mmCIF file of C-alpha atoms in Angstrom:
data_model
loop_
_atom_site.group_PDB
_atom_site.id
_atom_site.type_symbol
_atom_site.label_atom_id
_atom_site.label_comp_id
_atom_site.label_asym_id
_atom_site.label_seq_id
_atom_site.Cartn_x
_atom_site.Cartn_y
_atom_site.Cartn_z
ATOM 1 C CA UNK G 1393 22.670 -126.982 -21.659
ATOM 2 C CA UNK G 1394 25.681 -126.633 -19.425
ATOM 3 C CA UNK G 1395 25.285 -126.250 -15.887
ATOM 4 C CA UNK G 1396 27.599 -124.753 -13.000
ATOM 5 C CA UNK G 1397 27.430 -125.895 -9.643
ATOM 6 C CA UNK G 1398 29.732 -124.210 -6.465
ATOM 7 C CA UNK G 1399 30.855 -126.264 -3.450
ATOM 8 C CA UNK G 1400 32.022 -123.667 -0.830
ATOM 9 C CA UNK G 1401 33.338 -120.310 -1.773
ATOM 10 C CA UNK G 1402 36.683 -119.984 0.033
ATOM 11 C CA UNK G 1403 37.784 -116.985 3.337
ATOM 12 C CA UNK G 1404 37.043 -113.534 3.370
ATOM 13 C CA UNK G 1405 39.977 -111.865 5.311
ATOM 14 C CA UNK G 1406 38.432 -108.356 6.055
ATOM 15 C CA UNK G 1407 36.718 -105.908 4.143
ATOM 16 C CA UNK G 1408 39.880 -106.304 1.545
ATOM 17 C CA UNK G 1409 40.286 -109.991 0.431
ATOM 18 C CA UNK G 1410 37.644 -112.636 -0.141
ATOM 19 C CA UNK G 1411 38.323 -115.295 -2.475
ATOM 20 C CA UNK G 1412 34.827 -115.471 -3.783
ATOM 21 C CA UNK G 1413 35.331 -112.940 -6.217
ATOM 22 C CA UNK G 1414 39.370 -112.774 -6.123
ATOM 23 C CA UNK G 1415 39.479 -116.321 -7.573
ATOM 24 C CA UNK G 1416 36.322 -117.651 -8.086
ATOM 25 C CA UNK G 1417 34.636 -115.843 -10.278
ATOM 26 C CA UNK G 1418 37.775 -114.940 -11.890
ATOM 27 C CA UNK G 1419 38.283 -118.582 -12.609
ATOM 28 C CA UNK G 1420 34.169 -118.851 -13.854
ATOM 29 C CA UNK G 1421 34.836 -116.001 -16.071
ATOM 30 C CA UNK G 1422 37.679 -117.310 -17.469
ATOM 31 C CA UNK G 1423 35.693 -120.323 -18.366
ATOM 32 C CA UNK G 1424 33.115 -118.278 -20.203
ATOM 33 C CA UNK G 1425 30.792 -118.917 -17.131
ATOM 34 C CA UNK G 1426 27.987 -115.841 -16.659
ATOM 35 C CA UNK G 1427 26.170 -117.714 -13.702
ATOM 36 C CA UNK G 1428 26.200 -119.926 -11.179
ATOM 37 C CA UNK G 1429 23.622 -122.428 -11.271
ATOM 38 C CA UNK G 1430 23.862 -124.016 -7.752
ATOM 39 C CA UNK G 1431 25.780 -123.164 -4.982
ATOM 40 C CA UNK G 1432 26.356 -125.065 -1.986
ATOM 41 C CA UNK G 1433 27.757 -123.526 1.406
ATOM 42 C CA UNK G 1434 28.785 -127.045 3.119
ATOM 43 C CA UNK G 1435 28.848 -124.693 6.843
ATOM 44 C CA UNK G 1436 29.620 -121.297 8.533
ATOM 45 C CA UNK G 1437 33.205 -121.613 9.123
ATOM 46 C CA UNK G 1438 35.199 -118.595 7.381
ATOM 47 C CA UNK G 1439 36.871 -120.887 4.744
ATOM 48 C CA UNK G 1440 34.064 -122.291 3.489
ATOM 49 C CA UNK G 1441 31.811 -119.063 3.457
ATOM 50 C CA UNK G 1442 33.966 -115.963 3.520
ATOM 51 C CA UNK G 1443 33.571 -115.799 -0.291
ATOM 52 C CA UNK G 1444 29.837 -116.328 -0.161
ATOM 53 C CA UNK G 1445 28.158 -113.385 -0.134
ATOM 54 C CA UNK G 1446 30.926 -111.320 -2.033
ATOM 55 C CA UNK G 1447 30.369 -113.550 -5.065
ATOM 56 C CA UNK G 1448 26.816 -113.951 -4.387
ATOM 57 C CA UNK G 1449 26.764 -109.778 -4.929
ATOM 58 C CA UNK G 1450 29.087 -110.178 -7.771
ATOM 59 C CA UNK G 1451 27.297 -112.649 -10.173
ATOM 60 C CA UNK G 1452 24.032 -114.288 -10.707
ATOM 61 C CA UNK G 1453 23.399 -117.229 -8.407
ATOM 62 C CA UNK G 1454 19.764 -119.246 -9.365
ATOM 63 C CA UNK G 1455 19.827 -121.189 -6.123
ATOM 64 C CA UNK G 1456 21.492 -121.612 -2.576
ATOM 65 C CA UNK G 1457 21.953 -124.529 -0.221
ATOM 66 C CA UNK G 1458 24.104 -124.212 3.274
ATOM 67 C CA UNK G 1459 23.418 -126.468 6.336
ATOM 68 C CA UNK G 1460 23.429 -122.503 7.576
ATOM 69 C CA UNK G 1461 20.826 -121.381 5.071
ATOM 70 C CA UNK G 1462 20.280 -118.258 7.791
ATOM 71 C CA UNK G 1463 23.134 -116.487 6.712
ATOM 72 C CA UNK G 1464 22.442 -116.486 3.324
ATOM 73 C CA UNK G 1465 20.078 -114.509 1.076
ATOM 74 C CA UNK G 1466 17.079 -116.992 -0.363
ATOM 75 C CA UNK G 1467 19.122 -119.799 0.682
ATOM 76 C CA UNK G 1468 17.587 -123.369 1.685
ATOM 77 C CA UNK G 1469 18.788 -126.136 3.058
ATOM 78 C CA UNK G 1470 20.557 -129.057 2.255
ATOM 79 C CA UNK G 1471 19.227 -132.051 3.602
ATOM 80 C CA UNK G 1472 20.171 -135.954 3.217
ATOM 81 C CA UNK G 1473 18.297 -137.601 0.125
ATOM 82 C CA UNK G 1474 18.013 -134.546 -2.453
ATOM 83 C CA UNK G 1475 18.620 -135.039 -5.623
ATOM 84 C CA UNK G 1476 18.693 -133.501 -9.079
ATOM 85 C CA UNK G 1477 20.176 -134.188 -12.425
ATOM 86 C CA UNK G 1478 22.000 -131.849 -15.243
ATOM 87 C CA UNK G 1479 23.266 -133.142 -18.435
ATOM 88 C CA UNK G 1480 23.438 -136.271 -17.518
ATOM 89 C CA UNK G 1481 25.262 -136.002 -14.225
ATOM 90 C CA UNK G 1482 23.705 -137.103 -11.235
ATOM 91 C CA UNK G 1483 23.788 -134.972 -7.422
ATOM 92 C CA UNK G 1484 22.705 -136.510 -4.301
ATOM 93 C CA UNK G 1485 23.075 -134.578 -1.557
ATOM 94 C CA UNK G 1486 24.062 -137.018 1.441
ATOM 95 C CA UNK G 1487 24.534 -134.915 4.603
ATOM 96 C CA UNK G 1488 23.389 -134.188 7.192
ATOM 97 C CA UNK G 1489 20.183 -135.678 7.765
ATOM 98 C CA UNK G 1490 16.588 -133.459 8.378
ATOM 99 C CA UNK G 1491 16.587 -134.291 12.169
ATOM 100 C CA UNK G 1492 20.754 -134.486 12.761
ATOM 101 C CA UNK G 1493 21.908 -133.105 15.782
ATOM 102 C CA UNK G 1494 25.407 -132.165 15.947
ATOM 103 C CA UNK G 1495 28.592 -129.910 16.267
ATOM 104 C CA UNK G 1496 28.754 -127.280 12.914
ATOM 105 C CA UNK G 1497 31.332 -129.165 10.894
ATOM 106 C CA UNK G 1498 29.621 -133.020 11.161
ATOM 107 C CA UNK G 1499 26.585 -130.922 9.906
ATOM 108 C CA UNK G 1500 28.161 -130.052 6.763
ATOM 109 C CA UNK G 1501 26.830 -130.618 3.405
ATOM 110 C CA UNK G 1502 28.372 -133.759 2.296
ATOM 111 C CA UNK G 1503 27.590 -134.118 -2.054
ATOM 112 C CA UNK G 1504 28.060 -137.063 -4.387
ATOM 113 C CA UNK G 1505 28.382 -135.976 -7.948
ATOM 114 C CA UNK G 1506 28.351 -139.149 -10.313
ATOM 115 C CA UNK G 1507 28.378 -140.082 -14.194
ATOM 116 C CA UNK G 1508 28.232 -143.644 -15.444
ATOM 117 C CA UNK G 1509 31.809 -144.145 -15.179
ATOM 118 C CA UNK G 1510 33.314 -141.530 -12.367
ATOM 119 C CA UNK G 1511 32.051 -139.912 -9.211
ATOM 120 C CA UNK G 1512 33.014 -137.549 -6.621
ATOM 121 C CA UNK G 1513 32.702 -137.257 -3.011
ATOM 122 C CA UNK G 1514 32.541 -133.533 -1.312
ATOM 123 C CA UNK G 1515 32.729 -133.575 2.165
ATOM 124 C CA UNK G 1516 32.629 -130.083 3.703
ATOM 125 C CA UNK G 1517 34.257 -130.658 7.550
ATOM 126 C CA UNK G 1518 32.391 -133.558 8.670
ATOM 127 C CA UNK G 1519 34.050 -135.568 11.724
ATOM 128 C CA UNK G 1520 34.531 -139.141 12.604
ATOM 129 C CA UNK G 1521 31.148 -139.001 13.993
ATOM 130 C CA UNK G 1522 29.316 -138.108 10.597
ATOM 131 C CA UNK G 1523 31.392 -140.604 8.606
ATOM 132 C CA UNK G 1524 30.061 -143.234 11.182
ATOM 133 C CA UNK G 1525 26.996 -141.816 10.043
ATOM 134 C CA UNK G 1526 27.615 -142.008 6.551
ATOM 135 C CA UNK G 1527 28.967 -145.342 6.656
ATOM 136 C CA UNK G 1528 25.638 -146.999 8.667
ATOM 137 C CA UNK G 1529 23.204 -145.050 6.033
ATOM 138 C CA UNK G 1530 24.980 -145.435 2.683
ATOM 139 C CA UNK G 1531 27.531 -148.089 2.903
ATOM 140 C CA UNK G 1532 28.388 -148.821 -0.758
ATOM 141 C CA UNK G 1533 27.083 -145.916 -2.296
ATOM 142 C CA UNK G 1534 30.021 -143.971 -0.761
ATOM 143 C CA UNK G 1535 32.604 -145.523 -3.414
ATOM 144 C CA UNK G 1536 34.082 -142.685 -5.181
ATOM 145 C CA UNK G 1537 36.863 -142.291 -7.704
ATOM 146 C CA UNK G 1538 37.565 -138.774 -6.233
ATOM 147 C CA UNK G 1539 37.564 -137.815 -2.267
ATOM 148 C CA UNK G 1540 37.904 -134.375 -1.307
ATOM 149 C CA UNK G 1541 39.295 -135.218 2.060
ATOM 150 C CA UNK G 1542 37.167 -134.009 4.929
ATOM 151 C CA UNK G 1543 38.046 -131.451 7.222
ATOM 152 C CA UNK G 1544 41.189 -131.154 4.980
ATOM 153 C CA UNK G 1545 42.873 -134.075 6.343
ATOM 154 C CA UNK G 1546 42.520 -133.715 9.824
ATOM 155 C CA UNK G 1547 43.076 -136.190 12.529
ATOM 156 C CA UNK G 1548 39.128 -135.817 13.383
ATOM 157 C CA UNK G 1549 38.222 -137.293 10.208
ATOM 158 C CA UNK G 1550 39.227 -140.090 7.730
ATOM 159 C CA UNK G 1551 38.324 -142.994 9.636
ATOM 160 C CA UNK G 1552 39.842 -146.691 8.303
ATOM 161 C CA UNK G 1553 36.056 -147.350 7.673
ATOM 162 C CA UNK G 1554 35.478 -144.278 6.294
ATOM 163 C CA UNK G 1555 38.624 -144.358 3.302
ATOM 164 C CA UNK G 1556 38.063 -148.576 3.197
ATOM 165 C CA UNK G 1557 34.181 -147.702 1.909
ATOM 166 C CA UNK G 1558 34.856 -144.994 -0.197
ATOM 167 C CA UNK G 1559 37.865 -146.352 -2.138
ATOM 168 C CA UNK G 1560 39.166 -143.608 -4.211
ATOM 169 C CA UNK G 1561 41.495 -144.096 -6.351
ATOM 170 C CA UNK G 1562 42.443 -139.947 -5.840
ATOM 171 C CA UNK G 1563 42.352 -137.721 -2.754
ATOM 172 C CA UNK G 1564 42.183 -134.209 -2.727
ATOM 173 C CA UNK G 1565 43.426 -132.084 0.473
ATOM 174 C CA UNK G 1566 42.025 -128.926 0.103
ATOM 175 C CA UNK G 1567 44.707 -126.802 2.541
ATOM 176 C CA UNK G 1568 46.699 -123.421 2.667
ATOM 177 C CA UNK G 1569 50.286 -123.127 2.186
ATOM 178 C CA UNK G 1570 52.171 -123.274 5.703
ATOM 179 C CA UNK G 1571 48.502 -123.374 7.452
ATOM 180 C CA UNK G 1572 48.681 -123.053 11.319
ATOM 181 C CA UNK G 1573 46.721 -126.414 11.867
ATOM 182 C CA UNK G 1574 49.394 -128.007 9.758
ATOM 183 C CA UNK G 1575 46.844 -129.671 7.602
ATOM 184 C CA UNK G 1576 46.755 -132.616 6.476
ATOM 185 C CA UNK G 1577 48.032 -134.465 9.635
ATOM 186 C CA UNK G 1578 50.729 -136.749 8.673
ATOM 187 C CA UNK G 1579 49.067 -139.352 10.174
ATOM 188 C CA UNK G 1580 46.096 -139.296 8.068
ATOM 189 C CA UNK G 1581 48.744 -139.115 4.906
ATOM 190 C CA UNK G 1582 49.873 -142.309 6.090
ATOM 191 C CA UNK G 1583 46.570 -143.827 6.209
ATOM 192 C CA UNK G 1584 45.741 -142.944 2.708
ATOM 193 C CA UNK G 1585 49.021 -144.099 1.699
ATOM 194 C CA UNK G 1586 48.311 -147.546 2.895
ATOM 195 C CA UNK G 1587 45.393 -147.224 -0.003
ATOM 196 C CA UNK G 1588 46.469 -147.864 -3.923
ATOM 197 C CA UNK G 1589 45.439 -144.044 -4.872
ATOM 198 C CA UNK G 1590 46.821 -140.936 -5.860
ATOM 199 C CA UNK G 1591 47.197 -137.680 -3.683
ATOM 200 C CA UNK G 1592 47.277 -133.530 -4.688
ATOM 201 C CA UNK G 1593 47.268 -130.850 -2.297
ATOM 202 C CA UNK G 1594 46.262 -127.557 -3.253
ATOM 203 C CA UNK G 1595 49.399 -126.280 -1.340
ATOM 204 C CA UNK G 1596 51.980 -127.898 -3.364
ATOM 205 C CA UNK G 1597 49.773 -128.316 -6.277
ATOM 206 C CA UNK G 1598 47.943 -125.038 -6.653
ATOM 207 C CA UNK G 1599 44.321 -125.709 -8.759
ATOM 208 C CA UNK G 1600 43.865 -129.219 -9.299
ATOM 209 C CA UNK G 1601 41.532 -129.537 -12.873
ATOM 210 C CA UNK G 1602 39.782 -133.126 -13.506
ATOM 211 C CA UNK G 1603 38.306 -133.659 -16.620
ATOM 212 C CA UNK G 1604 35.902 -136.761 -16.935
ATOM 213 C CA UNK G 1605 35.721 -138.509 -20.215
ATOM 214 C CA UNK G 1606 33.490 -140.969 -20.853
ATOM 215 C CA UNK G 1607 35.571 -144.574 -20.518
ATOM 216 C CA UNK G 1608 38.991 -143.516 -19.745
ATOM 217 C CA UNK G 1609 40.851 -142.569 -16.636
ATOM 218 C CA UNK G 1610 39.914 -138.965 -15.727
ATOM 219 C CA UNK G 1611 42.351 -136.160 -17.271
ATOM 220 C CA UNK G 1612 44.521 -134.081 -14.266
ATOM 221 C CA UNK G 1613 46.050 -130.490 -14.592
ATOM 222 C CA UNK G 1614 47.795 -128.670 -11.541
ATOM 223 C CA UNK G 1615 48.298 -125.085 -11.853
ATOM 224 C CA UNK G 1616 51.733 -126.023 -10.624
ATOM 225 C CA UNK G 1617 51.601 -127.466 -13.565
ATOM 226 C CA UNK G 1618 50.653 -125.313 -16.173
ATOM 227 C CA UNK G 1619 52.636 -121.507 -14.265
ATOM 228 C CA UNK G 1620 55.795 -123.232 -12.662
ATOM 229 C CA UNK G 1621 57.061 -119.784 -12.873
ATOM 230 C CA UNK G 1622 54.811 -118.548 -10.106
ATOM 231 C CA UNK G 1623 55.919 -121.383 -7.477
ATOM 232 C CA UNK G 1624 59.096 -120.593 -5.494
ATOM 233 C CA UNK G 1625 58.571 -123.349 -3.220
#
């Protein structure tokens, strides 16, 4: 069986735009997806949970995490050490820990998702702080050959020690177009370039698609890609 999982849902901007169901489920429905089999809420900020609810109303959901599992319905919470496997893949959730006490974003849900040959590393908004955290509890296990970079490339997050232990060999900056925090921070685009990896930012690149085969290097799509004549930029 084929199993979907959910890592954040995107802003809600009013009662009139969410992307939960403006994108997501679009996007699940164009995959032939009729439910969602896990999904995570890494924290309360608006563009990581605007979409929840909306898409949690629009389509069946089986089961919720958040690190706010309060402001969700039947939601629980996601603590350092779960774990759970689906057709062959392996999850381990890795942040934040039961008895963490910190700001919001260091207590995001932070979630390794590995096969044999490929894993990836979701990292909500954690801080400098967490990945100190991170680092101390997990060390090696952090390698990953995708990073989704934290806080979307903020200066309060991807530490040396943090982007020396996970080693990707591809970064992912999740951002908006022209955002007002000007994310990612040049300076932390310079510190992954120091790093033998590839970058993509959803900005310039629209969707980014990986496809993980079993031996080989993993197969990329951008939707910048695939409708170059809905870019004017």
């Amino acid at each position: 069986k084929h199993h979907t999982l959910v890592f954040d849902a995107g802003p809600k901007f009013g009662d009139s735009f969410n992307t939960g169901t403006a994108i997501v489920q679009p996007f699940l429905q164009y995959q032939g997806i009729k439910q969602i089999d896990h999904l995570v809420i890494s924290h309360a900020d608006n563009d990581h949970i605007g979409g929840a609810l909306p898409l949690i109303h629009a389509m069946p959901v089986v089961q919720i995490s958040s690190s706010v599992p309060e402001l969700l319905p039947n939601a629980t919470s996601c603590i350092a050490g779960q774990s759970w496997q689906w057709d062959g893949i392996d999850f381990l959730m890795l942040n934040p820990n039961s008895n963490d006490v910190d700001s919001e974003n260091n207590l995001s849900c932070v979630l390794k998702i590995s096969n044999k040959t490929h894993s990836v590393l979701l990292t909500g908004d954690i801080e400098r702080e967490a990945e100190q955290q991170l680092l101390a509890r997990y060390s090696e296990q952090l390698h990953s050959t995708v990073l989704v970079a934290p806080h979307h490339g903020s200066k309060t997050s991807s530490t040396h020690a943090f982007i020396d232990a996970v080693r990707a060999d591809y970064i992912l900056f999740p951002v908006g177009y022209n955002n007002r925090y000007h994310f990612p921070a040049k300076s932390i685009v310079k510190r992954y370039q120091q790093q033998e990896l590839s970058m993509f930012n959803t900005a310039n690149h629209g969707a980014i698609q990986f496809k993980f085969t079993a031996k080989n290097d993993p197969l990329i799509t951008t939707w910048r890609q695939s409708s170059k004549k809905i870019w004017r930029y």
